[in-house]
Amino acid sequence: MRRFLIYSLLALLPLAHVKACISEGHLHNSYMFSVFHRNALTYGPAYLYSIDRYWQSYTGNDGPSGTTYYKWNREEIMKTASSKGDLEMMAYLTLLNRYIDISEAYADDAWDYPTKQELASRRSTLSGIIAASKAYRGARLRAQYVLLQMRANMMLGNHSANIALWNATASKLDQSQWRDAMRNIYARALLKSGQRTRACDIYAEQGDVRSIKAVMKNYRGLAGIKSVFAKNPNAPTLVYLVQDFVNNVQETLDQKPEELASDEWFSLIDAKRVLRKDALAFVQFAINAADNKMVKWPSLWLAAASMTNYLMGNYEHAFVEAEGAVNAEGTQRMRDNARAIRLLVSTCCNKPNDEYTSFLLAEFGWLDNKIKEERASDGEYFNHYTDVKDRVVHMGLEPLFRGVGMDNAALALCAMMSAENKDLLMVEQRNAEDSFDENYNMVYGPWDEYFCKMDSLTADRLANYYKYLTTAHSNAFETYCTQNTYHDADYFNDLIGTKLIAEGRFADAIPYLRKVSTSLLSKQLISVFASKRHFDTPRWFGKQYVDDGYEPVKVSRNAKLDFCIDMTSRLSQYSLAREGNDKQQMAYDLAVRYYQASCYGDCWYLTHYYRSVMDSARSWEKDFAAETVKYLNVAKQSNDMRLRYNSLYALAFVPVEPWATTEYDASNGYNEILVQHPQAAQYQALNELGMFALAHPEAIDDYTRRCDVLRQFNQK
């Protein structure tokens, strides 16, 4: 669940209590209800990973476990057996590979019909595998051979034979991943024999969500839950059905009301829309189930009621139910699930006082341990508990802290998550100084939520936030948050200095920029522009192209510092200069620099870390393009014809208030229509340049004569 669309929820669940996502580009709505292991939802039950690990260990591979190691390393595994002189294993692998080849051939049947001869050959091979498996008299690979026999029976449709083999032999073997795999095949045999409930309970116990979904597709809803519960209130299948229902409630509510969509999205992700009446009825059913003396897992039901109530905005009820779920009977995973839900719900029922932040500190300590525990079990960086932490922070604690004016604490929470998610890579963890990693530069990109939030601050606010990060706190939870954030001095001095430039506070930026190392600057993607482009070259007479791509380059100077020193000196001289040609030349030179440093110029890297064709001055920035126009309007008064021409041309170039825009006539084949804006600044500038060109043809150069825009303007 990552992106959500929604039809009218007026007839579904109430929208008044739905928390909005923090920003359009960043959603934090991963499923919170989880009593199955994360990977079980995607790849399959745990025994598949154990089998994968077995083959990796056999070959001496210590990489993270998956479920396809054998598939892609069959030859290597056989070579390992050969090099070890393991004849017993080689014999088994030969049979296993024959079985896999047959399985793949059956899979290929979807694309090509097999002949009768091919089908007969397959059946003969499978029968041979069964005979060879029965003939094995060893002990070491006994479980593997029984599993292989059951696999071959399954392919042949011998389901009754597999039921008998499980009851007589397989069920009596020692517990192992091989025995779990046999039990899964046994469940399939039960299913094919009409014993759906028993089969699905086994799937549920094993976390085989794919199989459960296929078998219970008509029971995914409140009616299905009630039907299964009536037959067995402790049916393992209920664990899946309850989780599926609660997550579908979340799926329905987490969508954005302005993005109305059909059921296509739900179908695409194999989810089910939940009606308001069903969600409300489920809460009461779950509470009643938890009170039922026959129910062994009241924690499951109370947690389900809590999460559903939370999603519908009934926070006080949700917290009481979550508290009860934490202390009720259930598996460890169920109680951990309840604890995670309680943490999320608590963000809507408390203020960030000392008592609550002490609670948060303890819960985040537990959550961090769960993240490490689950990460170690599957080798994945992200897991269910990282999702829990992400949602709790971004959709719970950040708005809570901001709501009481603790903006720095809220931003530090976001910073902590950015570091947790490895979106922000710490400088001290870099390799050699001359080693570049493009991911490092994501800390300056529009894809990084934390950077975007800092980028929206004024320079003074950012400086205040950095002081908060680097100051000791009496509150232990705030200390926890700030200690788990990235607060490298180089990085923040560069950010603050850059913001001060964008605000036009060049003298204030100098002390910050002096502290920034060229090592940091050389790791930024903008370093390639900083090393090749010059802020004293007029943009309107040519673009400074960079052909080196987007790989960082070493820089020997801080271009931002040079720019600030230059601008501070020039502005000081300009303020003291007398009216006349010298001051008008100074004005032109300032205009060149202001425009180059704007979001429109070649040297946008002086004020920003990335750019877009849609960029414009932000609310907290000084409008460098407007400053450009201001100084050009001074320079154009010069008696120096060259300076006057350059200034007029520059004014016509600057895209502030464009002279015309293109629209499309829908009634006439969408033909282009040029809509002129006579009151626009660029219109007046082009008009003035045209008049100057007519009056002083000797003063203009080929650049103007070839100007397509001016030619188009004159032909209007």
CSV table of N, CA and C in Angstrom, one decimal, residues 133-230:
chain,number,residue,atom,x,y,z
A,133,SER,N,12.8,-42.2,-4.7
A,133,SER,CA,12.7,-41.6,-3.4
A,133,SER,C,12.3,-42.7,-2.4
A,134,LYS,N,11.4,-43.6,-2.8
A,134,LYS,CA,11.0,-44.7,-1.9
A,134,LYS,C,12.2,-45.6,-1.6
A,135,ALA,N,13.1,-45.7,-2.6
A,135,ALA,CA,14.2,-46.7,-2.5
A,135,ALA,C,15.3,-46.2,-1.6
A,136,TYR,N,15.3,-44.9,-1.3
A,136,TYR,CA,16.4,-44.3,-0.4
A,136,TYR,C,16.3,-44.9,1.0
A,137,ARG,N,17.5,-45.4,1.5
A,137,ARG,CA,17.5,-46.1,2.8
A,137,ARG,C,18.4,-45.3,3.8
A,138,GLY,N,18.9,-44.2,3.3
A,138,GLY,CA,19.8,-43.4,4.2
A,138,GLY,C,19.0,-42.6,5.3
A,139,ALA,N,19.7,-42.0,6.2
A,139,ALA,CA,19.0,-41.2,7.2
A,139,ALA,C,19.3,-39.7,7.0
A,140,ARG,N,20.4,-39.3,6.5
A,140,ARG,CA,20.8,-37.9,6.4
A,140,ARG,C,19.8,-37.1,5.5
A,141,LEU,N,19.4,-37.6,4.4
A,141,LEU,CA,18.5,-36.9,3.5
A,141,LEU,C,17.1,-37.5,3.4
A,142,ARG,N,16.8,-38.1,4.5
A,142,ARG,CA,15.5,-38.8,4.6
A,142,ARG,C,14.3,-37.8,4.3
A,143,ALA,N,14.3,-36.7,5.0
A,143,ALA,CA,13.3,-35.7,4.9
A,143,ALA,C,13.2,-35.1,3.5
A,144,GLN,N,14.3,-34.9,2.9
A,144,GLN,CA,14.3,-34.3,1.5
A,144,GLN,C,13.7,-35.3,0.5
A,145,TYR,N,14.0,-36.6,0.7
A,145,TYR,CA,13.5,-37.6,-0.2
A,145,TYR,C,12.0,-37.8,0.0
A,146,VAL,N,11.5,-37.7,1.2
A,146,VAL,CA,10.0,-37.8,1.4
A,146,VAL,C,9.4,-36.6,0.8
A,147,LEU,N,10.0,-35.4,1.0
A,147,LEU,CA,9.4,-34.2,0.4
A,147,LEU,C,9.4,-34.3,-1.2
A,148,LEU,N,10.4,-34.9,-1.7
A,148,LEU,CA,10.5,-35.0,-3.2
A,148,LEU,C,9.4,-36.0,-3.7
A,149,GLN,N,9.2,-37.0,-2.9
A,149,GLN,CA,8.1,-38.0,-3.2
A,149,GLN,C,6.7,-37.3,-3.2
A,150,MET,N,6.5,-36.4,-2.2
A,150,MET,CA,5.2,-35.7,-2.1
A,150,MET,C,5.1,-34.7,-3.2
A,151,ARG,N,6.2,-34.1,-3.6
A,151,ARG,CA,6.1,-33.1,-4.7
A,151,ARG,C,5.8,-33.8,-6.0
A,152,ALA,N,6.4,-35.0,-6.2
A,152,ALA,CA,6.1,-35.7,-7.5
A,152,ALA,C,4.6,-36.2,-7.5
A,153,ASN,N,4.1,-36.7,-6.3
A,153,ASN,CA,2.7,-37.1,-6.2
A,153,ASN,C,1.8,-35.9,-6.5
A,154,MET,N,2.2,-34.7,-6.0
A,154,MET,CA,1.4,-33.5,-6.2
A,154,MET,C,1.3,-33.2,-7.7
A,155,MET,N,2.4,-33.3,-8.4
A,155,MET,CA,2.4,-33.0,-9.9
A,155,MET,C,1.5,-34.0,-10.6
A,156,LEU,N,1.5,-35.3,-10.1
A,156,LEU,CA,0.7,-36.3,-10.8
A,156,LEU,C,-0.8,-36.3,-10.4
A,157,GLY,N,-1.1,-35.4,-9.4
A,157,GLY,CA,-2.5,-35.4,-8.9
A,157,GLY,C,-2.8,-36.5,-7.9
A,158,ASN,N,-1.8,-37.1,-7.4
A,158,ASN,CA,-2.0,-38.3,-6.4
A,158,ASN,C,-2.2,-37.7,-5.0
A,159,HIS,N,-3.3,-37.0,-4.8
A,159,HIS,CA,-3.5,-36.3,-3.5
A,159,HIS,C,-3.9,-37.3,-2.4
A,160,SER,N,-4.6,-38.3,-2.7
A,160,SER,CA,-4.9,-39.3,-1.6
A,160,SER,C,-3.6,-40.0,-1.2
A,161,ALA,N,-2.7,-40.2,-2.1
A,161,ALA,CA,-1.4,-40.8,-1.8
A,161,ALA,C,-0.6,-39.9,-0.8
A,162,ASN,N,-0.7,-38.6,-1.1
A,162,ASN,CA,0.0,-37.6,-0.2
A,162,ASN,C,-0.6,-37.5,1.2
A,163,ILE,N,-1.9,-37.6,1.3
A,163,ILE,CA,-2.5,-37.6,2.6
A,163,ILE,C,-2.1,-38.9,3.4
A,164,ALA,N,-2.0,-40.0,2.7
A,164,ALA,CA,-1.6,-41.2,3.3
A,164,ALA,C,-0.1,-41.1,3.7
A,165,LEU,N,0.7,-40.6,2.8
A,165,LEU,CA,2.2,-40.5,3.1
A,165,LEU,C,2.4,-39.5,4.3
A,166,TRP,N,1.6,-38.4,4.4
A,166,TRP,CA,1.8,-37.5,5.5
A,166,TRP,C,1.4,-38.2,6.8
A,167,ASN,N,0.3,-38.9,6.8
A,167,ASN,CA,-0.2,-39.5,8.1
A,167,ASN,C,0.8,-40.7,8.5
A,168,ALA,N,1.3,-41.4,7.5
A,168,ALA,CA,2.1,-42.6,7.9
A,168,ALA,C,3.6,-42.3,8.1
A,169,THR,N,4.1,-41.3,7.4
A,169,THR,CA,5.5,-41.1,7.5
A,169,THR,C,5.9,-39.6,7.8
A,170,ALA,N,5.5,-38.7,6.9
A,170,ALA,CA,6.0,-37.3,7.0
A,170,ALA,C,5.7,-36.6,8.3
A,171,SER,N,4.5,-36.8,8.8
A,171,SER,CA,4.2,-36.2,10.1
A,171,SER,C,5.0,-36.7,11.3
A,172,LYS,N,5.6,-37.8,11.1
A,172,LYS,CA,6.4,-38.4,12.2
A,172,LYS,C,7.9,-38.0,12.2
A,173,LEU,N,8.3,-37.3,11.1
A,173,LEU,CA,9.7,-36.8,11.0
A,173,LEU,C,10.0,-35.7,11.9
A,174,ASP,N,11.2,-35.5,12.2
A,174,ASP,CA,11.6,-34.4,13.1
A,174,ASP,C,11.2,-33.0,12.5
A,175,GLN,N,10.9,-32.0,13.3
A,175,GLN,CA,10.6,-30.7,12.9
A,175,GLN,C,11.7,-30.1,12.0
A,176,SER,N,11.4,-29.6,10.8
A,176,SER,CA,12.4,-29.0,10.0
A,176,SER,C,11.7,-28.2,8.9
A,177,GLN,N,12.5,-27.5,8.1
A,177,GLN,CA,11.9,-26.8,7.0
A,177,GLN,C,11.3,-27.8,5.9
A,178,TRP,N,11.9,-28.9,5.8
A,178,TRP,CA,11.4,-30.0,4.9
A,178,TRP,C,10.1,-30.5,5.3
A,179,ARG,N,9.9,-30.7,6.6
A,179,ARG,CA,8.6,-31.2,7.1
A,179,ARG,C,7.6,-30.1,7.0
A,180,ASP,N,7.9,-28.8,7.2
A,180,ASP,CA,7.0,-27.8,6.9
A,180,ASP,C,6.5,-27.7,5.5
A,181,ALA,N,7.5,-28.0,4.6
A,181,ALA,CA,7.1,-28.0,3.1
A,181,ALA,C,6.2,-29.2,2.8
A,182,MET,N,6.4,-30.3,3.5
A,182,MET,CA,5.5,-31.5,3.3
A,182,MET,C,4.1,-31.2,3.8
A,183,ARG,N,4.1,-30.5,4.9
A,183,ARG,CA,2.8,-30.1,5.5
A,183,ARG,C,2.0,-29.2,4.6
A,184,ASN,N,2.7,-28.3,3.9
A,184,ASN,CA,2.0,-27.4,2.9
A,184,ASN,C,1.4,-28.2,1.8
A,185,ILE,N,2.2,-29.2,1.3
A,185,ILE,CA,1.7,-30.1,0.2
A,185,ILE,C,0.5,-30.9,0.7
A,186,TYR,N,0.6,-31.3,2.0
A,186,TYR,CA,-0.5,-32.1,2.6
A,186,TYR,C,-1.7,-31.2,2.7
A,187,ALA,N,-1.6,-29.9,3.0
A,187,ALA,CA,-2.7,-29.0,3.0
A,187,ALA,C,-3.4,-28.9,1.6
A,188,ARG,N,-2.5,-28.9,0.6
A,188,ARG,CA,-3.0,-28.8,-0.8
A,188,ARG,C,-3.8,-30.1,-1.1
A,189,ALA,N,-3.3,-31.2,-0.6
A,189,ALA,CA,-4.0,-32.5,-0.8
A,189,ALA,C,-5.4,-32.5,-0.1
A,190,LEU,N,-5.4,-31.9,1.1
A,190,LEU,CA,-6.7,-31.8,1.8
A,190,LEU,C,-7.7,-30.9,1.0
A,191,LEU,N,-7.2,-29.8,0.5
A,191,LEU,CA,-8.0,-28.9,-0.3
A,191,LEU,C,-8.6,-29.6,-1.5
A,192,LYS,N,-7.7,-30.3,-2.2
A,192,LYS,CA,-8.2,-31.0,-3.4
A,192,LYS,C,-9.2,-32.2,-3.1
A,193,SER,N,-9.1,-32.6,-1.8
A,193,SER,CA,-10.1,-33.6,-1.4
A,193,SER,C,-11.3,-33.1,-0.7
A,194,GLY,N,-11.5,-31.8,-0.8
A,194,GLY,CA,-12.7,-31.1,-0.3
A,194,GLY,C,-12.7,-30.7,1.1
A,195,GLN,N,-11.5,-30.8,1.8
A,195,GLN,CA,-11.4,-30.4,3.2
A,195,GLN,C,-10.8,-29.0,3.2
A,196,ARG,N,-11.5,-28.0,2.8
A,196,ARG,CA,-11.1,-26.6,2.6
A,196,ARG,C,-10.7,-26.0,3.9
A,197,THR,N,-11.5,-26.2,5.0
A,197,THR,CA,-11.2,-25.5,6.3
A,197,THR,C,-9.9,-26.0,6.9
A,198,ARG,N,-9.7,-27.3,6.9
A,198,ARG,CA,-8.5,-27.9,7.4
A,198,ARG,C,-7.3,-27.4,6.7
A,199,ALA,N,-7.4,-27.4,5.3
A,199,ALA,CA,-6.3,-26.9,4.5
A,199,ALA,C,-5.9,-25.5,4.8
A,200,CYS,N,-7.0,-24.6,4.9
A,200,CYS,CA,-6.7,-23.2,5.0
A,200,CYS,C,-6.1,-22.9,6.4
A,201,ASP,N,-6.5,-23.7,7.4
A,201,ASP,CA,-6.0,-23.5,8.8
A,201,ASP,C,-4.5,-23.8,8.7
A,202,ILE,N,-4.0,-24.8,8.0
A,202,ILE,CA,-2.6,-25.1,7.9
A,202,ILE,C,-1.9,-23.9,7.2
A,203,TYR,N,-2.5,-23.4,6.1
A,203,TYR,CA,-1.9,-22.3,5.4
A,203,TYR,C,-1.7,-21.1,6.3
A,204,ALA,N,-2.8,-20.9,7.1
A,204,ALA,CA,-2.7,-19.7,8.1
A,204,ALA,C,-1.6,-19.9,9.1
A,205,GLU,N,-1.5,-21.1,9.6
A,205,GLU,CA,-0.5,-21.4,10.7
A,205,GLU,C,0.9,-21.2,10.1
A,206,GLN,N,1.0,-21.5,8.8
A,206,GLN,CA,2.4,-21.3,8.2
A,206,GLN,C,2.6,-20.0,7.6
A,207,GLY,N,1.6,-19.1,7.6
A,207,GLY,CA,1.8,-17.8,7.0
A,207,GLY,C,1.8,-17.8,5.5
A,208,ASP,N,1.2,-18.8,4.9
A,208,ASP,CA,1.1,-18.9,3.5
A,208,ASP,C,-0.1,-18.0,3.0
A,209,VAL,N,0.2,-16.8,2.9
A,209,VAL,CA,-0.9,-15.8,2.5
A,209,VAL,C,-1.4,-16.0,1.1
A,210,ARG,N,-0.5,-16.3,0.2
A,210,ARG,CA,-0.9,-16.5,-1.2
A,210,ARG,C,-2.0,-17.6,-1.3
A,211,SER,N,-1.7,-18.7,-0.6
A,211,SER,CA,-2.7,-19.8,-0.6
A,211,SER,C,-4.0,-19.5,0.1
A,212,ILE,N,-3.9,-18.8,1.2
A,212,ILE,CA,-5.1,-18.4,1.9
A,212,ILE,C,-5.9,-17.5,1.1
A,213,LYS,N,-5.3,-16.5,0.4
A,213,LYS,CA,-6.1,-15.6,-0.4
A,213,LYS,C,-6.8,-16.3,-1.5
A,214,ALA,N,-6.2,-17.3,-2.1
A,214,ALA,CA,-6.8,-18.1,-3.2
A,214,ALA,C,-8.0,-18.9,-2.6
A,215,VAL,N,-7.8,-19.5,-1.5
A,215,VAL,CA,-8.8,-20.4,-0.9
A,215,VAL,C,-10.0,-19.6,-0.3
A,216,MET,N,-9.6,-18.4,0.3
A,216,MET,CA,-10.6,-17.7,1.1
A,216,MET,C,-11.1,-16.4,0.4
A,217,LYS,N,-11.0,-16.4,-0.9
A,217,LYS,CA,-11.3,-15.2,-1.7
A,217,LYS,C,-12.7,-14.7,-1.5
A,218,ASN,N,-13.6,-15.7,-1.2
A,218,ASN,CA,-15.0,-15.3,-1.0
A,218,ASN,C,-15.4,-15.1,0.4
A,219,TYR,N,-14.4,-15.1,1.3
A,219,TYR,CA,-14.6,-14.9,2.7
A,219,TYR,C,-14.0,-13.6,3.3
A,220,ARG,N,-13.5,-12.8,2.3
A,220,ARG,CA,-12.8,-11.6,2.7
A,220,ARG,C,-13.8,-10.4,3.0
A,221,GLY,N,-14.2,-10.4,4.2
A,221,GLY,CA,-15.2,-9.4,4.5
A,221,GLY,C,-15.8,-9.8,5.9
A,222,LEU,N,-16.7,-8.9,6.4
A,222,LEU,CA,-17.3,-9.2,7.7
A,222,LEU,C,-18.1,-10.5,7.7
A,223,ALA,N,-18.9,-10.7,6.6
A,223,ALA,CA,-19.7,-11.9,6.5
A,223,ALA,C,-18.9,-13.1,6.6
A,224,GLY,N,-17.8,-13.1,5.8
A,224,GLY,CA,-16.9,-14.3,5.8
A,224,GLY,C,-16.2,-14.5,7.2
A,225,ILE,N,-15.8,-13.4,7.9
A,225,ILE,CA,-15.2,-13.6,9.2
A,225,ILE,C,-16.3,-14.2,10.2
A,226,LYS,N,-17.5,-13.7,10.1
A,226,LYS,CA,-18.5,-14.2,11.0
A,226,LYS,C,-18.8,-15.7,10.7
A,227,SER,N,-18.8,-16.1,9.4
A,227,SER,CA,-19.0,-17.5,9.0
A,227,SER,C,-18.0,-18.4,9.6
A,228,VAL,N,-16.7,-18.0,9.4
A,228,VAL,CA,-15.6,-18.9,9.9
A,228,VAL,C,-15.6,-18.9,11.4
A,229,PHE,N,-15.9,-17.8,12.1
A,229,PHE,CA,-15.9,-17.7,13.5
A,229,PHE,C,-17.0,-18.6,14.1
A,230,ALA,N,-18.1,-18.6,13.5
A,230,ALA,CA,-19.2,-19.4,14.0
A,230,ALA,C,-18.8,-20.9,14.0
